[in-house]
Amino acid sequence: MISVGVDIGSRTTKAVVLDDGQNGQGNKILGDAIIETGINPISSGERVLEEALSNAGVSRKTLGKIVATGYGRISARFADKTITEITCHARGVHHMEPSVCTIIDIGGQDSKVIKLDDRGRVQDFVMNDRCAAGTGKFLEVMSRAMETVIEEFSQLFFEAGEPCAISSMCTVFAESEVISLLADGHNRPDIIAGLHLAVAKRVANMALRLGLEEGVAFTGGVAKNQGMVAALEQELETSFTPLSYEPQLIGALGAALLARKLK
Amino acid sequence: MPKPAALVRLEDELARRPKELTQAKAQGKRILGYFCSYIPEELVWASGLIPVRLCRRGDNQAATIGRSFLTTNSCPFACSCVGLKKQGRDPYFKLVDLVADAPACLQMRRVFEVWERYFGVKVILLSFPRKFYLPEASEYFARMLEPFTRELSDYSRIPVTPERLSRAVELYNHIRRRQQRLYSLLREDPPPITWRDVFRIIHAGFVLDREMYRDILDELLEEILPQPHTNRPPQARLLLAGSIMAPGDEKLFNILGELDAEPVMDELCTGSRGTWGQVDAPNEGSLARHYLTNIPCSSLPYPRLEDDPRHAHISRLIKDYRIQGVIYHTLHFCDAYNFKVQHLHNLLSSYSIPLLHLNSDYSMADAGQIRTRVEAFLEIIQDRSA
């Protein structure tokens, strides 16, 4: 049976097409897709589904169940069920790496820490509050303020000599703090490293509140940012368990895995 | 299930109440407003004043107005209480002649200061012991009830005689017994009445004529007890605890409703908390003991974590009501209820009860976020029971 998970996030929309084989024994990822969500989460969901199916070479007729997740999940009319991204990330990570006990997920508009029990079920979770602090959006705005693209922004973390201390986590205030630091003559890599560490500190605080258990995985779009990976590993004093799949697609993968179980 | 006739009557009476109070005022009656469940209403009633608990729907617009009188870091409920008075639209806020304050919560103390200073409202202050758990505190509180009663009587010109006090204590004990009975029905699965209805019934008791309210409670119980229990069992047995939730605060309930969920029990000062216990005799000492030894509000500093009486009480409720998860709702800047949440969280984890902490206010900005959290929390509970 072929199942699909669609993860409609605030910045990007993702889909994973999964084939669990003849008798549900195997789990083969047939295809996936990532597109920008833009201003219309309904059509993005439709589009990413088509794109992932075409990448997988699967026709819509042969499809089994679809689970939608992410903040736009409610608008996904094609879905048989919606499940929160918290449960989906847990499922996706546990499938890829059963030894993981803690998931750090940083997406476009929120960050979460999810604690798993020994069977991979969500035991507890925390989410950041409503503003952009500690999210991908924060890093994007800052990258623009530093006149870099996000890929370069992420790499400049490693060129810092002495990272600046950034105390503001409000995106607007942090931007003015960055301007003051530039005016004081600090170089770009030092400021950029400071921004990464500020996000990492905030997420680390959330993780500590929940109690960090070894076996930590990093998922979500921001996990592709190598500077952020390094900053978080430094703040959490741990190294992440590698996942053998795109971290940005883990939520959609979890949704596809949960879709298999639907009747 | 059709709505019980007594509940319909309760709603009718509630709709009529503002007009009724206006008429009572015209006939020379005086209305005393209060916010906090530590005010011994028995004394207010015995002094011939009409007690009204000013617990009204938190309003974001009113809170914005209130914030200009208080601080930007003040609790939204406190801000809302200032704003509602300033706006002058809420009938109860408009009608009160004087207010009484038992300063357990210090943020609410500021509300009284603003009301007195800017709106010229007379405030009667009831001295309140901070070390409420000491036996001496009850003695002190009993002594402080004397000048409090005197001030009430001076205002109403009706002395609190032993007979009046005895009638008041009897009336309120009766009401509490009936309310406890309603709450005890929520242990059944399915219950003959929903928690939402019980919560609304408690709130009706904040404003209705208390003798009529007592009669409606009697009618209601007579009506629902023999009925077959046909309510649908809830998808998860949730306990709601935390900061004050005023009548008409719908934000969280709307989100829960979208997810087909509802609490089965609460530990709130506007819910079950005021219903426990009885005043054992019509005198100040008994009143003082009753109010001080009840489940304490978190705004009172209980110094030890290990045996916090409210946490112990929540643990008991979890057992009695077979609770599967606790939704702990706090208001922004309500440090009283935010402060110990981590400890409660750890305590509940030790017996595998998940707790969801939602820290919010009256704006809708975080509604989507809260929905995701609640939904994920319900998924945790489902996964556990699968």
XYZ file of C-alpha atoms in Angstrom:
649
model
C 0.000 0.000 0.000
C 1.213 3.480 -0.832
C 0.698 6.233 1.720
C 1.581 9.911 1.736
C 2.456 12.418 4.422
C 2.088 16.124 3.705
C 3.642 18.647 6.076
C 2.346 22.180 5.461
C 4.716 24.408 7.407
C 4.735 28.172 7.692
C 7.637 28.540 5.229
C 7.806 25.286 3.277
C 5.447 22.487 2.412
C 6.778 18.951 2.212
C 5.473 15.592 1.057
C 6.790 12.042 1.311
C 5.425 9.058 -0.625
C 5.914 5.749 1.122
C 5.453 2.177 -0.066
C 5.164 -0.435 2.659
C 5.400 -3.325 0.234
C 3.068 -6.204 -0.489
C 2.278 -7.247 3.057
C 3.279 -4.170 4.956
C 6.765 -5.498 5.655
C 8.935 -3.010 3.823
C 9.131 0.747 3.943
C 10.435 2.306 0.820
C 10.440 6.045 0.235
C 9.335 6.338 -3.379
C 9.604 10.081 -3.674
C 9.382 13.409 -1.898
C 9.081 17.114 -2.591
C 9.687 20.457 -0.870
C 8.104 23.699 -2.071
C 7.557 27.137 -0.566
C 4.237 27.511 1.230
C 3.736 31.093 0.134
C 0.473 32.802 0.895
C -1.840 29.951 -0.017
C -1.371 26.853 2.137
C -4.333 25.119 0.480
C -2.891 25.186 -3.026
C 0.653 24.519 -1.739
C -0.598 21.315 -0.165
C -2.178 20.258 -3.443
C 0.916 21.186 -5.430
C 3.416 19.419 -3.213
C 1.266 16.295 -3.284
C 1.236 16.276 -7.095
C 4.958 16.955 -7.240
C 5.872 14.200 -4.780
C 3.625 11.698 -6.563
C 5.153 12.569 -9.904
C 8.684 12.235 -8.433
C 7.652 8.859 -7.079
C 6.050 7.826 -10.337
C 2.798 7.008 -8.587
C -0.659 7.900 -9.835
C -3.208 9.334 -7.483
C -5.536 6.417 -8.212
C -3.234 3.833 -6.622
C -2.893 5.891 -3.448
C -3.813 4.644 -0.008
C -4.221 7.109 2.847
C -2.907 10.647 3.273
C -2.081 12.307 6.581
C -1.547 16.061 6.741
C 0.481 17.788 9.423
C 2.062 21.190 10.079
C 0.344 24.465 10.827
C -1.592 24.336 7.531
C -2.876 20.802 8.137
C -6.440 21.916 8.737
C -6.684 23.389 5.249
C -5.602 20.126 3.560
C -8.889 18.834 2.189
C -7.257 15.872 0.458
C -6.101 14.417 3.778
C -7.808 11.428 5.388
C -6.618 12.599 8.783
C -4.635 15.405 10.359
C -2.076 14.753 13.069
C 0.082 17.371 14.777
C 3.683 17.844 13.722
C 4.751 16.874 17.247
C 3.477 13.324 16.884
C 4.652 13.154 13.245
C 8.222 14.211 14.020
C 8.351 11.679 16.811
C 7.163 8.932 14.491
C 9.539 9.919 11.676
C 12.608 10.151 13.899
C 11.851 6.940 15.763
C 11.494 5.131 12.457
C 14.862 6.390 11.214
C 16.749 6.091 14.471
C 15.051 4.243 17.354
C 17.791 5.225 19.819
C 16.719 8.890 19.809
C 15.119 10.118 23.043
C 14.965 13.881 22.432
C 14.067 15.770 19.260
C 14.888 19.397 18.635
C 12.692 20.651 15.812
C 13.179 24.158 14.498
C 10.897 25.250 11.734
C 9.957 28.515 10.116
C 7.737 29.872 12.846
C 8.286 27.754 15.875
C 10.729 25.589 17.716
C 9.939 22.525 19.742
C 11.624 20.057 21.997
C 10.006 16.630 22.033
C 10.808 13.879 24.485
C 10.167 10.287 23.448
C 9.559 7.244 25.572
C 11.288 3.931 24.906
C 8.611 2.969 22.379
C 9.042 6.158 20.414
C 5.813 7.717 21.668
C 5.704 11.384 22.626
C 6.194 11.625 26.352
C 6.301 15.392 26.659
C 7.020 18.467 24.572
C 7.565 22.206 24.807
C 7.054 24.831 22.152
C 8.329 28.381 21.943
C 5.870 31.156 22.562
C 4.153 32.941 19.796
C 6.861 35.299 18.530
C 9.639 34.557 16.040
C 12.368 34.242 18.689
C 14.277 31.004 18.301
C 12.891 30.080 14.896
C 13.947 29.873 11.274
C 12.190 33.155 10.641
C 14.495 34.889 13.113
C 17.550 33.538 11.291
C 16.126 34.580 7.928
C 15.459 38.135 9.046
C 18.932 38.350 10.573
C 20.560 36.935 7.487
C 18.892 39.665 5.472
C 20.001 42.274 7.990
C 23.573 41.019 7.519
C 23.151 41.144 3.737
C 23.841 37.474 3.214
C 21.825 34.577 1.864
C 20.931 31.956 4.452
C 23.491 29.397 3.164
C 26.356 31.870 3.464
C 24.967 33.125 6.785
C 25.136 29.605 8.130
C 28.731 29.076 6.955
C 29.958 32.378 8.405
C 29.277 30.933 11.870
C 32.484 28.929 11.485
C 34.612 31.964 10.648
C 33.938 33.778 13.896
C 36.832 34.637 16.168
C 34.940 35.908 19.186
C 31.165 35.550 18.858
C 29.260 38.646 20.027
C 26.776 38.323 22.848
C 23.270 39.079 21.551
C 20.848 39.609 24.386
C 17.646 40.450 22.522
C 15.546 37.597 21.312
C 12.871 39.833 19.897
C 13.431 39.833 16.140
C 12.933 43.575 15.878
C 15.131 44.448 18.868
C 17.806 41.975 17.796
C 17.994 43.720 14.462
C 18.702 47.042 16.149
C 21.214 45.310 18.393
C 22.957 43.997 15.270
C 23.073 47.514 13.831
C 24.687 48.796 17.034
C 27.245 45.984 16.936
C 28.085 46.828 13.336
C 28.447 50.486 14.295
C 30.812 49.441 17.101
C 33.013 47.821 14.484
C 32.351 44.139 15.146
C 32.899 41.934 12.116
C 30.152 40.030 10.396
C 31.146 36.468 11.351
C 31.313 37.409 15.047
C 27.846 38.936 14.927
C 26.452 36.049 12.905
C 27.891 33.499 15.315
C 26.339 35.498 18.159
C 22.945 35.324 16.475
C 23.216 31.561 16.026
C 24.233 31.134 19.655
C 21.352 33.314 20.828
C 18.863 31.015 19.110
C 20.743 27.952 20.362
C 20.674 29.249 23.946
C 16.958 29.806 23.802
C 16.274 26.355 22.408
C 18.701 24.822 24.889
C 16.759 26.476 27.706
C 13.583 24.846 26.478
C 15.362 21.504 26.256
C 16.705 21.838 29.789
C 13.251 22.644 31.070
C 12.056 19.359 29.650
C 15.179 17.466 30.718
C 17.548 16.550 27.917
C 18.097 12.840 27.472
C 21.001 11.558 25.409
C 20.270 10.474 21.872
C 19.304 13.858 20.468
C 18.135 14.429 16.903
C 17.732 17.755 15.139
C 14.879 18.075 12.624
C 13.081 20.778 10.679
C 14.301 23.135 7.980
C 16.764 24.879 10.276
C 18.594 21.577 10.840
C 20.023 22.054 7.338
C 21.870 25.086 8.645
C 25.329 23.755 9.589
C 26.105 26.800 11.712
C 22.971 26.185 13.741
C 23.849 22.510 14.152
C 27.236 23.468 15.553
C 25.813 26.222 17.773
C 23.196 23.903 19.257
C 25.682 21.079 19.811
C 27.861 23.576 21.665
C 25.019 24.874 23.840
C 23.527 21.449 24.541
C 26.967 19.896 25.077
C 26.043 16.942 22.945
C 26.400 15.755 19.378
C 23.329 14.986 17.347
C 22.433 11.483 16.260
C 22.613 11.556 12.469
C 19.405 10.736 10.601
C 19.715 9.040 7.240
C 17.083 11.302 5.697
C 16.545 14.976 5.036
C 15.734 16.583 8.434
C 13.248 18.927 6.778
C 11.207 15.940 5.559
C 11.021 14.044 8.845
C 7.591 15.462 9.734
C 6.132 14.452 6.349
C 7.771 11.040 6.688
C 6.181 10.578 10.110
C 2.819 11.590 8.660
C 3.233 9.005 5.860
C 4.144 6.333 8.422
C 1.053 7.197 10.479
C -1.088 7.168 7.317
C -0.187 3.500 6.801
C -1.977 2.646 10.018
C -5.220 4.328 9.054
C -8.135 2.107 8.240
C -30.300 14.958 26.329
C -32.756 17.867 26.814
C -31.574 20.693 28.983
C -32.832 20.311 32.572
C -35.626 22.767 33.371
C -33.678 24.057 36.373
C -30.799 25.021 34.084
C -33.164 26.903 31.806
C -34.516 28.707 34.856
C -30.972 29.522 35.957
C -30.244 31.127 32.594
C -33.461 33.125 32.701
C -32.655 34.374 36.174
C -29.159 35.333 35.062
C -30.550 37.341 32.157
C -32.933 39.110 34.532
C -30.403 39.770 37.260
C -28.898 43.123 36.145
C -32.371 44.672 35.964
C -33.302 43.157 39.308
C -30.194 44.636 40.907
C -30.967 48.036 39.423
C -34.395 47.875 41.026
C -32.972 46.737 44.350
C -30.647 49.711 44.292
C -33.525 52.053 43.598
C -35.184 50.640 46.715
C -32.157 51.523 48.791
C -30.312 48.194 48.752
C -26.538 48.349 48.390
C -24.360 46.049 46.277
C -20.923 44.904 47.374
C -18.564 43.642 44.685
C -15.505 41.483 45.269
C -13.070 39.509 43.143
C -11.328 37.023 45.380
C -12.722 33.798 46.802
C -11.147 34.614 50.192
C -13.901 37.137 50.993
C -16.263 35.425 53.479
C -19.481 36.100 51.640
C -21.466 34.965 54.661
C -20.616 38.240 56.405
C -21.559 40.344 53.400
C -24.910 38.610 53.132
C -25.525 38.849 56.879
C -24.892 42.581 56.778
C -27.741 43.009 54.311
C -25.505 43.979 51.398
C -26.011 42.165 48.110
C -22.808 40.262 47.314
C -21.675 40.079 43.680
C -18.452 38.378 42.708
C -17.036 40.570 39.974
C -15.656 37.791 37.889
C -16.370 38.717 34.341
C -15.107 37.589 30.974
C -11.532 38.732 30.426
C -11.611 41.196 27.581
C -8.616 42.133 25.481
C -9.890 45.612 24.738
C -10.670 46.256 28.393
C -7.262 44.843 29.329
C -5.581 47.309 26.973
C -7.373 50.173 28.738
C -6.507 48.699 32.140
C -2.859 48.427 31.221
C -2.623 52.200 30.998
C -3.652 52.408 34.673
C -1.544 49.448 35.842
C 1.633 48.320 34.079
C 2.369 46.621 30.781
C 3.549 43.642 32.843
C 0.350 43.303 34.871
C -1.866 40.250 34.757
C -4.466 40.542 31.967
C -7.299 39.682 34.373
C -6.342 42.581 36.651
C -6.035 44.867 33.618
C -9.374 43.679 32.317
C -11.016 44.415 35.704
C -9.778 47.990 35.545
C -10.772 48.371 31.904
C -14.273 46.982 32.436
C -14.875 49.514 35.200
C -13.533 52.337 33.079
C -15.675 51.317 30.095
C -18.752 51.182 32.328
C -20.598 48.789 30.041
C -20.659 45.638 32.162
C -23.834 45.881 34.292
C -22.283 44.333 37.408
C -19.168 46.464 37.278
C -21.389 49.485 36.859
C -23.857 48.631 39.630
C -21.566 47.933 42.597
C -21.645 50.531 45.360
C -18.511 49.379 47.124
C -15.913 46.630 46.858
C -14.159 44.377 49.346
C -10.596 43.172 48.997
C -8.804 40.330 50.738
C -5.365 40.926 49.299
C -4.190 37.399 48.598
C -3.165 38.345 45.068
C -1.045 41.478 45.067
C -1.702 42.233 41.414
C -5.407 42.430 42.244
C -4.563 44.781 45.129
C -3.542 47.330 42.475
C -6.964 47.022 40.875
C -8.561 48.234 44.102
C -6.059 51.062 44.361
C -6.970 52.197 40.858
C -10.702 51.839 41.482
C -10.452 53.886 44.669
C -8.179 56.545 43.254
C -9.483 57.034 39.736
C -13.074 55.852 39.910
C -13.880 56.928 43.473
C -15.109 53.508 44.555
C -15.220 52.783 48.276
C -12.948 49.868 49.189
C -13.156 47.798 52.344
C -9.873 46.086 52.970
C -9.801 42.808 54.861
C -6.399 42.193 56.431
C -5.019 38.935 55.274
C -2.332 36.762 56.877
C 0.439 35.769 54.497
C 1.489 32.796 56.675
C -1.990 31.425 56.277
C -1.013 27.857 57.210
C -0.139 28.656 60.841
C -2.827 28.072 63.502
C -2.187 31.639 64.694
C -3.200 32.872 61.227
C -6.784 31.692 61.740
C -6.901 33.464 65.106
C -5.582 36.645 63.523
C -7.968 36.374 60.578
C -10.908 35.822 62.928
C -9.966 39.021 64.770
C -9.679 40.901 61.472
C -13.176 39.761 60.487
C -14.564 41.898 63.324
C -13.589 45.328 61.939
C -14.477 44.039 58.468
C -17.984 43.150 59.630
C -18.269 46.490 61.405
C -17.438 48.357 58.212
C -19.991 46.347 56.272
C -22.673 47.068 58.864
C -21.779 50.739 59.035
C -22.392 50.928 55.338
C -25.595 48.897 55.229
C -26.878 50.114 58.615
C -27.866 46.542 59.376
C -26.021 44.929 62.269
C -24.758 41.390 61.809
C -26.701 39.746 64.621
C -26.041 36.136 65.710
C -29.343 35.170 64.066
C -28.442 36.776 60.754
C -24.990 35.200 60.795
C -26.420 31.826 61.646
C -28.828 32.046 58.695
C -26.010 33.135 56.400
C -23.742 30.262 57.437
C -26.552 27.808 56.970
C -27.383 29.196 53.528
C -23.804 29.093 52.261
C -23.139 25.647 53.725
C -26.224 24.445 51.926
C -25.045 25.960 48.637
C -21.569 24.436 49.033
C -23.035 21.008 49.796
C -25.142 21.125 46.657
C -22.205 22.322 44.557
C -20.047 19.522 45.937
C -22.740 17.068 45.014
C -22.719 18.380 41.433
C -18.960 18.021 41.269
C -19.118 14.510 42.681
C -21.430 13.551 39.803
C -18.607 14.310 37.399
C -16.780 11.230 38.649
C -19.295 9.066 36.842
C -18.621 7.976 33.287
C -20.682 9.238 31.558
C -21.794 11.894 34.047
C -25.435 13.086 34.189
C -24.227 16.653 33.646
C -21.214 18.063 31.862
C -18.393 19.883 33.590
C -19.091 22.945 31.433
C -22.613 23.083 32.861
C -21.373 22.663 36.423
C -18.830 25.442 35.840
C -21.614 27.721 34.576
C -23.789 26.814 37.553
C -20.999 27.793 39.949
C -20.686 31.119 38.114
C -24.400 31.812 38.395
C -23.859 31.708 42.163
C -21.552 34.724 41.884
C -24.383 37.077 41.000
C -27.830 35.563 41.627
C -29.834 36.108 44.793
C -28.266 33.450 47.006
C -31.504 32.063 48.468
C -33.012 31.690 45.025
C -29.761 30.150 43.826
C -29.915 27.612 46.647
C -33.441 26.642 45.591
C -32.436 26.259 41.953
C -29.558 23.980 43.012
C -32.015 21.831 44.966
C -34.370 21.654 41.991
C -31.565 20.832 39.614
C -30.276 17.924 41.675
C -33.750 16.519 42.140
C -34.220 16.727 38.413
C -30.988 15.211 37.126
C -30.236 12.543 39.728
C -32.914 10.038 38.696
C -32.289 10.582 34.973
C -30.464 7.976 32.898
C -26.956 9.148 32.113
C -26.823 9.444 28.376
C -24.053 11.976 27.930
C -21.272 10.831 25.670
C -18.149 9.812 27.591
C -15.333 12.305 26.964
C -12.486 11.366 24.601
C -9.970 12.147 27.350
C -10.453 12.779 31.056
C -8.871 16.201 31.516
C -8.417 18.288 34.637
C -8.221 22.050 34.188
C -6.118 23.957 36.723
C -4.184 27.204 36.985
C -4.898 30.945 36.944
C -8.329 32.468 37.298
C -10.855 31.646 34.564
C -13.752 34.038 34.651
C -17.294 33.330 33.514
C -17.381 33.852 29.764
C -13.691 33.116 29.160
C -14.264 31.052 26.050
C -10.936 31.059 24.246
C -9.595 27.770 25.600
C -13.010 26.101 25.569
C -13.554 27.017 21.925
C -10.227 25.441 21.027
C -11.029 22.359 23.094
C -14.461 22.220 21.469
C -12.942 22.224 17.960
C -11.004 19.151 19.058
C -14.058 17.569 20.640
C -12.540 17.738 24.089
C -13.680 19.175 27.414
C -12.392 18.976 30.970
C -14.152 16.604 33.355
C -12.981 18.482 36.448
C -11.271 21.705 37.498
C -9.093 23.069 40.221
C -9.900 26.733 39.785
C -10.895 29.467 42.225
C -13.880 30.158 39.969
C -14.776 26.473 39.914
C -14.516 23.681 42.428
C -12.167 25.347 44.907
C -14.779 27.346 46.764
C -17.098 24.382 47.137
C -15.055 22.248 49.525
C -15.622 22.103 53.261
C -18.205 23.560 55.571
C -18.245 26.328 58.142
C -18.826 24.366 61.338
C -20.390 27.123 63.458
C -21.796 30.629 62.923
C -18.887 32.601 64.387
C -15.788 34.433 63.189
C -13.418 31.700 64.353
C -15.144 29.040 62.271
C -15.356 31.309 59.256
C -11.678 32.164 59.530
C -10.699 28.496 59.802
C -12.876 27.546 56.868
C -11.440 30.117 54.496
C -7.827 29.731 55.550
C -7.651 25.956 55.674
C -9.326 25.425 52.298
C -7.218 24.658 49.216
C -4.947 27.705 49.088
C -4.658 30.069 46.161
C -1.196 29.959 44.628
C -0.802 33.673 45.228
C -0.235 32.875 48.896
C 3.346 31.953 49.535
C 3.456 28.369 50.681
C 7.134 27.999 51.428
C 7.728 24.300 50.854
C 7.348 22.513 47.555
C 7.202 18.983 48.887
C 3.851 19.231 50.633
C 2.156 22.108 48.804
C -1.499 21.536 49.762
C -2.813 22.522 46.348
C -0.549 20.025 44.599
C -1.606 17.320 47.003
C -5.217 18.240 46.283
C -4.643 18.041 42.504
C -3.100 14.597 42.986
C -6.216 13.521 44.886
C -8.504 14.870 42.163
C -6.501 12.942 39.554
C -7.214 9.761 41.439
C -10.864 10.456 42.252
C -11.760 11.643 38.767
C -9.521 9.147 36.909
C -7.761 12.041 35.186
C -5.576 11.215 32.176
C -4.040 14.633 31.652
C -3.871 18.066 33.289
C -4.262 21.268 31.314
C -2.604 23.953 33.363
C -3.699 27.314 32.049
C -1.965 30.426 33.287
C -2.336 34.071 32.394
C 0.670 36.059 31.270
C 2.488 37.671 34.226
C 0.491 35.591 36.726
C 3.624 34.600 38.567
C 1.540 33.058 41.354
C 0.423 30.234 39.096
C 3.407 30.225 36.728
C 5.950 29.905 39.501
C 5.294 26.364 40.714
C 4.134 24.800 37.474
C 7.454 23.085 36.829
C 7.284 21.422 40.218
C 3.741 20.236 39.615
C 4.814 18.995 36.204
C 7.612 16.919 37.759
C 5.309 15.644 40.470
C 2.712 14.478 37.943
C 5.372 12.936 35.675
C 6.402 10.779 38.603
C 3.057 9.042 38.292
C 2.835 9.283 34.513
C 0.179 11.967 34.245
C 1.019 14.381 31.427
C 0.639 18.108 32.048
C 0.194 20.728 29.345
C 1.113 24.237 30.396
C -0.575 26.969 28.375
C 0.476 30.520 29.179
C -1.809 32.944 27.456
C -4.019 36.019 27.627
C -7.279 37.280 26.140
C -5.958 38.035 22.655
C -6.447 35.550 19.850
C -2.889 35.896 18.531
C -1.788 32.520 19.889
C -4.988 30.550 19.245
C -3.415 28.489 16.444
C -0.391 27.645 18.574
C -2.552 26.662 21.509
C -4.656 24.461 19.276
C -1.577 22.594 18.069
C -0.409 22.099 21.631
C -3.737 20.868 22.880
C -4.097 18.581 19.873
C -0.634 17.101 20.420
C -1.480 16.670 24.107
C -4.634 14.753 23.225
C -2.558 12.599 20.846
C -0.201 11.786 23.728
C -3.129 10.684 25.881
C -4.608 8.611 23.045
C -1.261 6.933 22.334
C -0.903 6.061 25.991
C -4.304 4.501 26.298
C -3.996 2.638 22.948
